[in-house]
PDB file of C-alpha atoms and ligand atoms in Angstrom:
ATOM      1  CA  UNK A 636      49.877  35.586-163.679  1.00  0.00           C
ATOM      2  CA  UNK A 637      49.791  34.535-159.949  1.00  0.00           C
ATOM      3  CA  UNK A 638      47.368  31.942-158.884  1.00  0.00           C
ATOM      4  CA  UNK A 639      44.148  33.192-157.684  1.00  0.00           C
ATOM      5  CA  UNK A 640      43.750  32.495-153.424  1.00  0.00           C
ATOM      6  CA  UNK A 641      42.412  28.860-152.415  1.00  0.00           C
ATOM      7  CA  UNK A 642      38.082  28.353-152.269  1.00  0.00           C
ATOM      8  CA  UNK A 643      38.596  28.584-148.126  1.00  0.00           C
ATOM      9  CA  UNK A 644      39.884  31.947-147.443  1.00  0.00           C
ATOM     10  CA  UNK A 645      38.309  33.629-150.607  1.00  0.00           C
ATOM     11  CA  UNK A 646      35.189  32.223-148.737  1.00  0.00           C
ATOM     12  CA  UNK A 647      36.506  33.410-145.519  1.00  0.00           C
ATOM     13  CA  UNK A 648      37.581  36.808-147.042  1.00  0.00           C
ATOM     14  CA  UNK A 649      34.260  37.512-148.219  1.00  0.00           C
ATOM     15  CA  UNK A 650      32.561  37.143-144.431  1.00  0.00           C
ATOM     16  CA  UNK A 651      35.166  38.884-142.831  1.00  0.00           C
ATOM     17  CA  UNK A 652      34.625  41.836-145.899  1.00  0.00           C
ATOM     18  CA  UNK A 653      30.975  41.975-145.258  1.00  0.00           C
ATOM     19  CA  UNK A 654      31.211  41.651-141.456  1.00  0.00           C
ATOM     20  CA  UNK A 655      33.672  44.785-141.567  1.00  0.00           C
ATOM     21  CA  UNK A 656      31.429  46.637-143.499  1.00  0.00           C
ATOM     22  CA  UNK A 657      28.404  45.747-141.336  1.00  0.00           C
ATOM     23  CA  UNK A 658      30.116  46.228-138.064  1.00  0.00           C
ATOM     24  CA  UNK A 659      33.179  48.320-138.788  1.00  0.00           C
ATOM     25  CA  UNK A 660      36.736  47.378-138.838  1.00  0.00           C
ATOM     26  CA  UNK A 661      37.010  47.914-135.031  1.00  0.00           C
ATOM     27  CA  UNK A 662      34.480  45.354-135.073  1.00  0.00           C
ATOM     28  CA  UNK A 663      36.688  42.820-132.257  1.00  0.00           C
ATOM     29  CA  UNK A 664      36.670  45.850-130.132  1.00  0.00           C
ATOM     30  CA  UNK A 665      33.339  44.792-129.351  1.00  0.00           C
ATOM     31  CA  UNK A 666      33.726  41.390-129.297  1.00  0.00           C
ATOM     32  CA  UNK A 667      34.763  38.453-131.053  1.00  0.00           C
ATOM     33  CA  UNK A 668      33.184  36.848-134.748  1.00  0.00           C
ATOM     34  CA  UNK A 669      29.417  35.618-133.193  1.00  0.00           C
ATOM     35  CA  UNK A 670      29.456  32.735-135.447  1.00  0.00           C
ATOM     36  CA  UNK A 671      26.445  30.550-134.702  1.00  0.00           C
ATOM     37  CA  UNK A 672      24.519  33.723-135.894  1.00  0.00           C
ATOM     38  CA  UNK A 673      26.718  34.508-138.342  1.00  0.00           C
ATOM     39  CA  UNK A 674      25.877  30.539-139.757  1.00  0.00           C
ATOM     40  CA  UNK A 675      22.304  30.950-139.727  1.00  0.00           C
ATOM     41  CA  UNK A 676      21.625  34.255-141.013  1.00  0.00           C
ATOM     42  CA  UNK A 677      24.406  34.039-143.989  1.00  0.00           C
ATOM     43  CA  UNK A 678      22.880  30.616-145.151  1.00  0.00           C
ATOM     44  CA  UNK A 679      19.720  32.146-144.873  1.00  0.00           C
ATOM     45  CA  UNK A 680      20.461  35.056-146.999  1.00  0.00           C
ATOM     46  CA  UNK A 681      22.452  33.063-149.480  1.00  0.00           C
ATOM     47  CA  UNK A 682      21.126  30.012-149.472  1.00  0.00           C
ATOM     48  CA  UNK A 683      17.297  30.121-148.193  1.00  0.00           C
ATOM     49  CA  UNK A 684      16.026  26.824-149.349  1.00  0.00           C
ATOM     50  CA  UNK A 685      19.218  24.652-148.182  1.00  0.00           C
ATOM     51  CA  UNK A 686      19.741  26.961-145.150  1.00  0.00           C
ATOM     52  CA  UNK A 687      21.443  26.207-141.376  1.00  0.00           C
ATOM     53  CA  UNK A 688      18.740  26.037-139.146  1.00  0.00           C
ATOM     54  CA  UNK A 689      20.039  25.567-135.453  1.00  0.00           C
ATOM     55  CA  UNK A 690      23.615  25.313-133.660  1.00  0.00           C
ATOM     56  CA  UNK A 691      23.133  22.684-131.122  1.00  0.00           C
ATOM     57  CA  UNK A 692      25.069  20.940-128.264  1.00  0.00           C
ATOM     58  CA  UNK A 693      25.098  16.712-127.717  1.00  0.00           C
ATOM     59  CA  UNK A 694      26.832  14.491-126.928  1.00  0.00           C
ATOM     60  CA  UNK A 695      28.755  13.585-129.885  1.00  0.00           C
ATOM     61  CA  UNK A 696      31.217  10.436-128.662  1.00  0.00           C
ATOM     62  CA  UNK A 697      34.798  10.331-130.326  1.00  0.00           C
ATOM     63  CA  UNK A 698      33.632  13.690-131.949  1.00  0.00           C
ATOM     64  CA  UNK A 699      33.683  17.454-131.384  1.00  0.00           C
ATOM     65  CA  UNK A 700      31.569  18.223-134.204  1.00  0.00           C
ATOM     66  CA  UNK A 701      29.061  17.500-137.225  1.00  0.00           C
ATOM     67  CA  UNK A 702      27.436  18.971-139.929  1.00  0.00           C
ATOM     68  CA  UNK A 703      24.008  17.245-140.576  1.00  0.00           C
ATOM     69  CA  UNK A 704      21.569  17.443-143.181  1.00  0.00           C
ATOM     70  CA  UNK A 705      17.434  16.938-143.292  1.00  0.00           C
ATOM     71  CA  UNK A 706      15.944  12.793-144.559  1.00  0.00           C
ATOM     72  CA  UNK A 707      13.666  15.137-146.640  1.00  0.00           C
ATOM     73  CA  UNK A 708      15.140  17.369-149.732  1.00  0.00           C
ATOM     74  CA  UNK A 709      16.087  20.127-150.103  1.00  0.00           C
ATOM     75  CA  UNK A 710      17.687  19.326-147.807  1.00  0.00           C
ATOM     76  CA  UNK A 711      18.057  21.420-144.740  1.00  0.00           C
ATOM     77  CA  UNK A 712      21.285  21.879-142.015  1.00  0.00           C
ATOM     78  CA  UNK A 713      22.340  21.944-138.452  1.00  0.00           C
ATOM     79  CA  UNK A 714      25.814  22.115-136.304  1.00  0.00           C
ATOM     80  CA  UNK A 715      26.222  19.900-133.950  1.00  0.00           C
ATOM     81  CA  UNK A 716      28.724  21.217-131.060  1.00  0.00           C
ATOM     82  CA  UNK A 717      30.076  17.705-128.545  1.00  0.00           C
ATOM     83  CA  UNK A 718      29.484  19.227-125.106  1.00  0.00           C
ATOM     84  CA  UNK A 719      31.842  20.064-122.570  1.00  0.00           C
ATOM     85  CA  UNK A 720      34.067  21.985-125.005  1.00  0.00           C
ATOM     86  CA  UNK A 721      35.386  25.739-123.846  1.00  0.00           C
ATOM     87  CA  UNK A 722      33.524  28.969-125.629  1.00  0.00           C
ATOM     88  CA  UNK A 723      36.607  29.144-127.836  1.00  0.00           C
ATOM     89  CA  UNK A 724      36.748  25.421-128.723  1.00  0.00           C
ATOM     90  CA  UNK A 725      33.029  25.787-129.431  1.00  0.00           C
ATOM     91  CA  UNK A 726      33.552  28.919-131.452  1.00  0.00           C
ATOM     92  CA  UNK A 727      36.267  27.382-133.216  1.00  0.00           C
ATOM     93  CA  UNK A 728      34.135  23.867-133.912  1.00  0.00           C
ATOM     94  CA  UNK A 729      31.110  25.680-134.948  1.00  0.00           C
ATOM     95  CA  UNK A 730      33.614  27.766-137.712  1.00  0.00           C
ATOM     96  CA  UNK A 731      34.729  24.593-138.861  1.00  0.00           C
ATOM     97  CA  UNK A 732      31.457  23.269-139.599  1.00  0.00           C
ATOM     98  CA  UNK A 733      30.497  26.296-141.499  1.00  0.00           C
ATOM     99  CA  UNK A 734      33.412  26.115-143.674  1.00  0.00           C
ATOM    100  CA  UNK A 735      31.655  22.689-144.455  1.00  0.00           C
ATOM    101  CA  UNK A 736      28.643  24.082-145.159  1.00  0.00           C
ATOM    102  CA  UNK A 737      29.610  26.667-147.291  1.00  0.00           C
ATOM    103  CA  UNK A 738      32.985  24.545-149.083  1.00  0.00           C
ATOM    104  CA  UNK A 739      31.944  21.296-149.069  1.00  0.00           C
ATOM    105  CA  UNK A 740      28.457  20.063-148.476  1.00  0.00           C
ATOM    106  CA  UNK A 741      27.790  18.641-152.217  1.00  0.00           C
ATOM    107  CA  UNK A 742      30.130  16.368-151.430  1.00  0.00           C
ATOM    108  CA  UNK A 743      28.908  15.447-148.037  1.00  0.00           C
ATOM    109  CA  UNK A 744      25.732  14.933-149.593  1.00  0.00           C
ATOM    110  CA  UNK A 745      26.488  12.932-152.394  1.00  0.00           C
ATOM    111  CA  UNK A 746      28.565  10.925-149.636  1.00  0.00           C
ATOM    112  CA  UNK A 747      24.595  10.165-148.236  1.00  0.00           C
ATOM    113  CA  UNK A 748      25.985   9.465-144.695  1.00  0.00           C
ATOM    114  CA  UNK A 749      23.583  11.965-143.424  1.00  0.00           C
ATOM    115  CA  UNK A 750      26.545  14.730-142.457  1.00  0.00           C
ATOM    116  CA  UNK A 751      30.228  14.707-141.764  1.00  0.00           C
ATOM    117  CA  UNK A 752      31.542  14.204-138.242  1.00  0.00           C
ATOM    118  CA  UNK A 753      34.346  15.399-137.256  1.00  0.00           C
ATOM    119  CA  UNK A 754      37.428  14.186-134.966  1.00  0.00           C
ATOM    120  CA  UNK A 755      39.317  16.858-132.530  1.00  0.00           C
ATOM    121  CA  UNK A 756      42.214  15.845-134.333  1.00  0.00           C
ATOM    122  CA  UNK A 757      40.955  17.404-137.427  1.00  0.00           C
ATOM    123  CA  UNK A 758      38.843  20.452-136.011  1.00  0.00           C
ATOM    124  CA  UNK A 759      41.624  21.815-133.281  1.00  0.00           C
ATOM    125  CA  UNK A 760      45.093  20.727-134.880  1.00  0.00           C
ATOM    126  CA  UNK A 761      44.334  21.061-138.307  1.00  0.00           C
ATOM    127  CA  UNK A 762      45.400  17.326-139.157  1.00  0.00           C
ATOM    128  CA  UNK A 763      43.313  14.783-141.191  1.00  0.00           C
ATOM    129  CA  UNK A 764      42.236  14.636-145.140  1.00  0.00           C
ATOM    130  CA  UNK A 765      41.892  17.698-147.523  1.00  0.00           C
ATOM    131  CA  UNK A 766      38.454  18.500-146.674  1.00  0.00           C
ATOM    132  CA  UNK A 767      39.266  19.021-142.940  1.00  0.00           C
ATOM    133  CA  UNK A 768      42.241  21.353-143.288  1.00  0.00           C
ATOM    134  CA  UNK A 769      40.381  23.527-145.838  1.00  0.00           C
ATOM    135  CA  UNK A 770      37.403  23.704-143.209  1.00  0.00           C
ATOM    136  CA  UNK A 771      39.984  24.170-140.508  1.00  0.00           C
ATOM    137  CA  UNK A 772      41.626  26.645-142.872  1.00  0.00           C
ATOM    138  CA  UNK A 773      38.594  28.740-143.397  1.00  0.00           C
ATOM    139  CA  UNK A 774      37.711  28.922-139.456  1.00  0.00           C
ATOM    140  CA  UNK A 775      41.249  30.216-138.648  1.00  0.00           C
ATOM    141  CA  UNK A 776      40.510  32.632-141.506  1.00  0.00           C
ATOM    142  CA  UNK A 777      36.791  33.989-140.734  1.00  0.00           C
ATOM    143  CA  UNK A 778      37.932  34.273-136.852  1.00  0.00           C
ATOM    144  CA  UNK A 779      41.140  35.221-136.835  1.00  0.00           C
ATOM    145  CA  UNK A 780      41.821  37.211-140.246  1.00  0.00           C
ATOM    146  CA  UNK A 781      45.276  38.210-141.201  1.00  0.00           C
ATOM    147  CA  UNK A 782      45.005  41.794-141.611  1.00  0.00           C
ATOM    148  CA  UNK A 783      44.169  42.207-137.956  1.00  0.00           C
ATOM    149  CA  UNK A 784      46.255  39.340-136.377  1.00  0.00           C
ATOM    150  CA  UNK A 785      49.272  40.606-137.928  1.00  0.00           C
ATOM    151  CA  UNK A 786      48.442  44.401-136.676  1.00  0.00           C
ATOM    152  CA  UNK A 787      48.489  42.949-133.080  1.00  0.00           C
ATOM    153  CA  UNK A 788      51.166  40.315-133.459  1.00  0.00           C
ATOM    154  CA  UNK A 789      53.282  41.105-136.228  1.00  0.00           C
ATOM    155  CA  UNK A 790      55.141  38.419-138.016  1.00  0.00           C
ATOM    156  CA  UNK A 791      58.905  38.949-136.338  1.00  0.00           C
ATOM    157  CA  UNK A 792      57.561  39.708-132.841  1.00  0.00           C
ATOM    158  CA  UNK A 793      58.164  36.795-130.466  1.00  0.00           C
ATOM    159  CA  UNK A 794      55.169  36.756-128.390  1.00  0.00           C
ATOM    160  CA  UNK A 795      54.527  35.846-124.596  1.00  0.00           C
ATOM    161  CA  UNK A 796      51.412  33.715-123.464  1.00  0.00           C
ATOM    162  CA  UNK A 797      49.811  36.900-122.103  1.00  0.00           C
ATOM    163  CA  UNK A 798      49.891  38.231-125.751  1.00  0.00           C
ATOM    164  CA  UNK A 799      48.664  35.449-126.794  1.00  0.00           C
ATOM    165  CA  UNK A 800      45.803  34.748-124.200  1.00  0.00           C
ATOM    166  CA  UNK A 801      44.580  38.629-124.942  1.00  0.00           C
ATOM    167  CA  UNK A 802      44.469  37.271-128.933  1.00  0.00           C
ATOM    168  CA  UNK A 803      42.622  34.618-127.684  1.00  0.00           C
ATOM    169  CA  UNK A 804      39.627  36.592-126.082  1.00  0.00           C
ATOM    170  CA  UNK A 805      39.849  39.284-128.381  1.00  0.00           C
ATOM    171  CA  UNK A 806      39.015  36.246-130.911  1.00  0.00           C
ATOM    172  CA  UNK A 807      37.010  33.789-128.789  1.00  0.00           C
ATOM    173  CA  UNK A 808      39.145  30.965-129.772  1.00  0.00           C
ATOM    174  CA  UNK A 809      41.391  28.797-127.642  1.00  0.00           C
ATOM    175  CA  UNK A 810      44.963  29.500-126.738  1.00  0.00           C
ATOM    176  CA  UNK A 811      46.091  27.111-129.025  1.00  0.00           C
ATOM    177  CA  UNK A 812      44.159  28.343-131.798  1.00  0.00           C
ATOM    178  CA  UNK A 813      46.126  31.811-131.323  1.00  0.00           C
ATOM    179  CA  UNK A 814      49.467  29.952-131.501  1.00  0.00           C
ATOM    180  CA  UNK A 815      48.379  27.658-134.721  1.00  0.00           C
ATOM    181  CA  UNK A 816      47.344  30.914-136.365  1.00  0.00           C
ATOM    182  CA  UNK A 817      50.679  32.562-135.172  1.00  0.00           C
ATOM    183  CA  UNK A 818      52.927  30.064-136.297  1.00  0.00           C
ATOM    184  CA  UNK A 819      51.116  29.817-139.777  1.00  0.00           C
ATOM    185  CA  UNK A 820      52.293  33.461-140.852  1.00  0.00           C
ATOM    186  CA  UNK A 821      55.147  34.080-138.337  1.00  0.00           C
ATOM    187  CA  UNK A 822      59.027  34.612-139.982  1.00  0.00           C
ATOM    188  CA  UNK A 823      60.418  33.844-136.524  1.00  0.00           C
ATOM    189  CA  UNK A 824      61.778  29.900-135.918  1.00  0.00           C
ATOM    190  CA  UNK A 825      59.156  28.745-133.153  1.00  0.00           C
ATOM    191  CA  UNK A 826      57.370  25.513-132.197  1.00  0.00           C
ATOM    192  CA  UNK A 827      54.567  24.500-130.148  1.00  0.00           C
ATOM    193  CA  UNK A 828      54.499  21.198-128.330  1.00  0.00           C
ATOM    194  CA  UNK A 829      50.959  19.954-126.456  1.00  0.00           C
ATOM    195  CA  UNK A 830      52.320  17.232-124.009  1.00  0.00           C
ATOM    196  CA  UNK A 831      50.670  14.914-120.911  1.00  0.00           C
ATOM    197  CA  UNK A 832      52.936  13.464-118.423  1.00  0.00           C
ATOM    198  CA  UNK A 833      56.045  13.946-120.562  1.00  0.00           C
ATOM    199  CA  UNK A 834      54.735  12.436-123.954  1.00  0.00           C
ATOM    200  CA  UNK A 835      54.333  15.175-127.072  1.00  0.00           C
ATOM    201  CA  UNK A 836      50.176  14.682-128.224  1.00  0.00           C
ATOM    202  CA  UNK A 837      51.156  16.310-130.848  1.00  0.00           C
ATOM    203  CA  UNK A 838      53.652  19.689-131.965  1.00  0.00           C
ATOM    204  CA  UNK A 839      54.122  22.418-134.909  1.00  0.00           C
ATOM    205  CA  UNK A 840      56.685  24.161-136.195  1.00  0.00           C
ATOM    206  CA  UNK A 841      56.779  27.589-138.270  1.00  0.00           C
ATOM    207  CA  UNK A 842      57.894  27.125-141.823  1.00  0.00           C
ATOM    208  CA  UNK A 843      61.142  29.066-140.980  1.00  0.00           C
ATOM    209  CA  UNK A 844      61.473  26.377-137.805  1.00  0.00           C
ATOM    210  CA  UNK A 845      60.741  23.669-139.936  1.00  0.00           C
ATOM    211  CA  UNK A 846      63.016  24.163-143.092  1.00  0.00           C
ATOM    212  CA  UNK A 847      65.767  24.545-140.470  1.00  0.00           C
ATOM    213  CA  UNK A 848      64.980  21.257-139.337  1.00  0.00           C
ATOM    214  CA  UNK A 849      64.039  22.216-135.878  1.00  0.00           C
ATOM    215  CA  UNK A 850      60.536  20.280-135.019  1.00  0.00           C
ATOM    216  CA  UNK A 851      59.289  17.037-133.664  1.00  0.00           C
ATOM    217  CA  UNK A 852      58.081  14.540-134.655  1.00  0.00           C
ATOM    218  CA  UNK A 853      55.039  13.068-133.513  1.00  0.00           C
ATOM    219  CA  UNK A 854      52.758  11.212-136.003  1.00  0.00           C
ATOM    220  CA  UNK A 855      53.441   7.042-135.099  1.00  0.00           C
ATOM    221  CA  UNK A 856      56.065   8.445-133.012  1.00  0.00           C
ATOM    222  CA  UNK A 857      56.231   9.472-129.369  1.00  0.00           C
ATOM    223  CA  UNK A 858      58.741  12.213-128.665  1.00  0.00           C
ATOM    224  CA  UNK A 859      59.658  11.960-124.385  1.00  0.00           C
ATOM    225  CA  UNK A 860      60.494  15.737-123.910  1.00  0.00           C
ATOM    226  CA  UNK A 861      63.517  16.716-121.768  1.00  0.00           C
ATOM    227  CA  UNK A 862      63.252  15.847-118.459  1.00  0.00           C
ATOM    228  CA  UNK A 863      63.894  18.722-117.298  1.00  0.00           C
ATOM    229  CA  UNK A 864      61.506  20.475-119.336  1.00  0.00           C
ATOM    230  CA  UNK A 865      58.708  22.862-117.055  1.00  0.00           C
ATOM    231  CA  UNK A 866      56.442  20.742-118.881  1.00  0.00           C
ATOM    232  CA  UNK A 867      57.745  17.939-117.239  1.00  0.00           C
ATOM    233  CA  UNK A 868      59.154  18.912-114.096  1.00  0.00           C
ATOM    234  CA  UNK A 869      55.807  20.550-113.219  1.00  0.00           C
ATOM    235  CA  UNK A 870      57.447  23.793-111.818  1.00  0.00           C
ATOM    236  CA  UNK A 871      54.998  26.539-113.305  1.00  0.00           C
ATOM    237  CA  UNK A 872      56.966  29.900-112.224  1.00  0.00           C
ATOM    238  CA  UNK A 873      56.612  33.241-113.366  1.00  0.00           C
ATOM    239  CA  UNK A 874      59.750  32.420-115.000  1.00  0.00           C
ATOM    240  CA  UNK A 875      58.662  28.924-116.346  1.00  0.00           C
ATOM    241  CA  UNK A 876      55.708  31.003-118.591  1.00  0.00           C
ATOM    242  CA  UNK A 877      57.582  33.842-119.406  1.00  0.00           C
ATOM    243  CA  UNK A 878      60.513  32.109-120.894  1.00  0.00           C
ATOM    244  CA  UNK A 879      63.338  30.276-119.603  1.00  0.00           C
ATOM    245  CA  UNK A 880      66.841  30.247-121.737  1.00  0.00           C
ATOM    246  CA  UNK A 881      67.370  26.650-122.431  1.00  0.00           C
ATOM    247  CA  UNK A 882      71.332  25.603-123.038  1.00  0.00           C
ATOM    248  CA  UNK A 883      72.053  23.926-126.939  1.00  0.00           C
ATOM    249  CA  UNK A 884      71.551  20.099-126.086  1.00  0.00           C
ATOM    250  CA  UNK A 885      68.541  20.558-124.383  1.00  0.00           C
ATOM    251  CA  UNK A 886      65.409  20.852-126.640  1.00  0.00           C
ATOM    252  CA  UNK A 887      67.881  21.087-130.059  1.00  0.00           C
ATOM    253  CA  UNK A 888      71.769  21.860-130.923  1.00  0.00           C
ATOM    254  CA  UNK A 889      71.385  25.329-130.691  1.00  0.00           C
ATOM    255  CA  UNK A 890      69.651  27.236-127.395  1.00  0.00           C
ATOM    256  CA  UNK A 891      65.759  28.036-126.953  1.00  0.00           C
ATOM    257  CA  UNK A 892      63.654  30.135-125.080  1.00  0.00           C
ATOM    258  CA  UNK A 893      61.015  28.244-123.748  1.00  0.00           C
ATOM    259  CA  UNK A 894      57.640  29.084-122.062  1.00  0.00           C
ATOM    260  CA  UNK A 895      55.283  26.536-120.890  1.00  0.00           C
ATOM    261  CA  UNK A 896      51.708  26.897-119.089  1.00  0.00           C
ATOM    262  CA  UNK A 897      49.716  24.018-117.970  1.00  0.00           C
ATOM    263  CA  UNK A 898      45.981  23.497-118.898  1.00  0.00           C
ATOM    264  CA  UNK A 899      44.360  21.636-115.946  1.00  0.00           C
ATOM    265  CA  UNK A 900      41.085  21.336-117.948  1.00  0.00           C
ATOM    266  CA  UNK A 901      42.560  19.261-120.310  1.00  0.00           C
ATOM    267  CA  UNK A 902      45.146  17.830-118.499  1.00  0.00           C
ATOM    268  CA  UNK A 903      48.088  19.080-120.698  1.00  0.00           C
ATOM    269  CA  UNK A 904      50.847  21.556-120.734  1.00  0.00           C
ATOM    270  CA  UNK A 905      51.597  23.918-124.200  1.00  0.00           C
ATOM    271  CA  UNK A 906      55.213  24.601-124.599  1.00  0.00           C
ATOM    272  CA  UNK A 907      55.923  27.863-126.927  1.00  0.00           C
ATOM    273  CA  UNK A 908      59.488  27.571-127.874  1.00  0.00           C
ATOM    274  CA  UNK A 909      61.273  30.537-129.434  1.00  0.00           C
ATOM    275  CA  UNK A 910      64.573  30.012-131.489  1.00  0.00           C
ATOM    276  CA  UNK A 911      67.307  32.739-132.554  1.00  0.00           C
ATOM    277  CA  UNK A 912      66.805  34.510-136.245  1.00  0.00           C
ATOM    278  CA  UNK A 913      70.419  33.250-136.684  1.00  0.00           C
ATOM    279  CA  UNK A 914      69.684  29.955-137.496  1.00  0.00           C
ATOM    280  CA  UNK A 915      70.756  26.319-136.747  1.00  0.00           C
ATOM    281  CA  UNK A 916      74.823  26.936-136.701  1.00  0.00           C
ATOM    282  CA  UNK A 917      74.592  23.069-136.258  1.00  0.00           C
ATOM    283  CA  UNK A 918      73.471  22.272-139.146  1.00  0.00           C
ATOM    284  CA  UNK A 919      76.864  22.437-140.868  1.00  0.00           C
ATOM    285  CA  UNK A 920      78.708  20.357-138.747  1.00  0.00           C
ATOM    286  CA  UNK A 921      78.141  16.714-137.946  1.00  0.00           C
ATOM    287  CA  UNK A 922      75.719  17.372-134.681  1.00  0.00           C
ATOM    288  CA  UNK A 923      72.866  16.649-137.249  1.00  0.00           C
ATOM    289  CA  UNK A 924      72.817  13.303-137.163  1.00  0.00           C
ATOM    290  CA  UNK A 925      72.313  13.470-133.285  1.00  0.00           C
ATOM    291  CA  UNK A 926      69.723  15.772-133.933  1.00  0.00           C
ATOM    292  CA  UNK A 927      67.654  13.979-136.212  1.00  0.00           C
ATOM    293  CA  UNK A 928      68.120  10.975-133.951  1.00  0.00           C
ATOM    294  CA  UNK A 929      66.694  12.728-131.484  1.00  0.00           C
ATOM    295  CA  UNK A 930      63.692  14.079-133.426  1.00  0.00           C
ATOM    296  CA  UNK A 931      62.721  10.822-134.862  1.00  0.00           C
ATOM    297  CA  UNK A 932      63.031   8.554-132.017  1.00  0.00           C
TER     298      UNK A 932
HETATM  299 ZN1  LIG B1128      35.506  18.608-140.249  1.00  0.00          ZN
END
């Protein structure tokens, strides 16, 4: 017997199923998932008495988003969006809160806090407590789904940021949405590190990067990247975003392709690096030590 597919993407599975249906499979031909519609007319069909009412855009501080619920019962919902966010951050926050809504808002409820607010930590890096991954989880799901990501970017293709930034608008998310997503179902060994001045935010690995031991750390932590790194050194080439072969000894014990763009609205640069199928041929001899210093100072 296998186990039956977790509550968020069997929740997401059944939008994107209907939305296919409704639209046609060619449906992000025409654009990406509208899902501030999508949240009010689905909760209105399928839930008319405890239904969204509104998507709406404040100032939330320390937050990107909320999920917020009437004084009077039943009760009845809104998303709040923090302003200033990108379309695809928005998208992406407003897919989050759904997943809330449709996973989780008993619990917030019986929490009587008057809605859940959510940290950028937990809506656009998929970190924090069960409940936020799952919502996270479904998002990536409803507006990126599998089927059609892995059509366009197949799991042992090695992808370049223009790739990726098509993916992106195709999707309406963020770049780094399209990455997360990527590295989640890729086969290929490949990280992504979101640095300022230097200093890793915060990085992830794909699960074949990972069990090889190739990632950073970055939780209580601060990883300084090389110094040489674009990311660093600030020289944004062609070259610099469309990979640069990067010696063992640099980023790890065995060489990398790396490819780095900077994001001057958020003041940050997102490093993609690519590692060989092969495999870390360091790993066998007594170099790992020096890794894992490396990776866990
Ligand atoms: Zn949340």
């Amino acid at each position: 017997m296998t186990a039956s597919p977790p509550r968020p993407l069997k929740e997401a599975y059944k939008l994107t199923t209907m939305l296919d249906l409704v639209l046609g499979i060619d449906r992000f031909e025409k654009g990406p998932v509208d899902v501030e519609r999508l949240a009010i007319e689905y909760s209105t069909k399928t839930a008319p008495a405890t239904r969204i009412h509104e998507v709406i855009d404040r100032d939330l501080t320390g937050c990107v988003g909320a999920l917020v619920y009437s004084d009077t019962v039943p009760r009845q919902w809104g998303i709040v969006c923090s302003t200033g966010q990108t379309p695809g951050r928005r998208n992406f926050t407003i897919a989050h809160e759904l997943g809330h809504y449709l996973l989780h808002r008993d619990l917030i409820e019986a929490k009587d806090e008057g809605g859940i607010y959510c940290e950028e930590e937990s809506v656009h890096r998929g970190e924090g407590p069960d409940i936020e991954r799952q919502a996270d989880e479904f998002a990536a799901n409803l507006l990126m789904p599998l089927n059609d990501c892995r059509r366009l970017l197949p799991a042992r293709t090695r992808p370049d940021f223009d790739l990726l930034g098509t993916l992106a608008t195709r999707y309406g998310v963020s770049l780094t949405a399209v990455i997360l997503r990527w590295l989640e179902y890729t086969q290929t060994r490949a990280l992504m590190v979101v640095s300022n001045e230097g200093f890793a935010h915060w990085a992830k690995a794909s699960d074949a990067a990972f069990r090889s031991g190739a990632y950073i750390a970055t939780k209580n932590t601060v990883f300084e990247l090389p110094s040489a790194a674009t990311a660093v050194t600030g020289d944004h080439s062609d070259e610099a975003r469309s990979g640069i072969l990067r010696p063992r000894g640099f980023w790890f014990e065995e060489s990398v392709v790396e490819m780095c763009i900077r994001s001057e609205r958020y003041d940050q640069e997102i490093t993609l690096l690519h590692l060989d199928d092969a495999g870390p041929k360091w790993q066998a001899d007594e170099a790992v030590e020096d890794a894992y210093d490396r990776l866990s100072r």
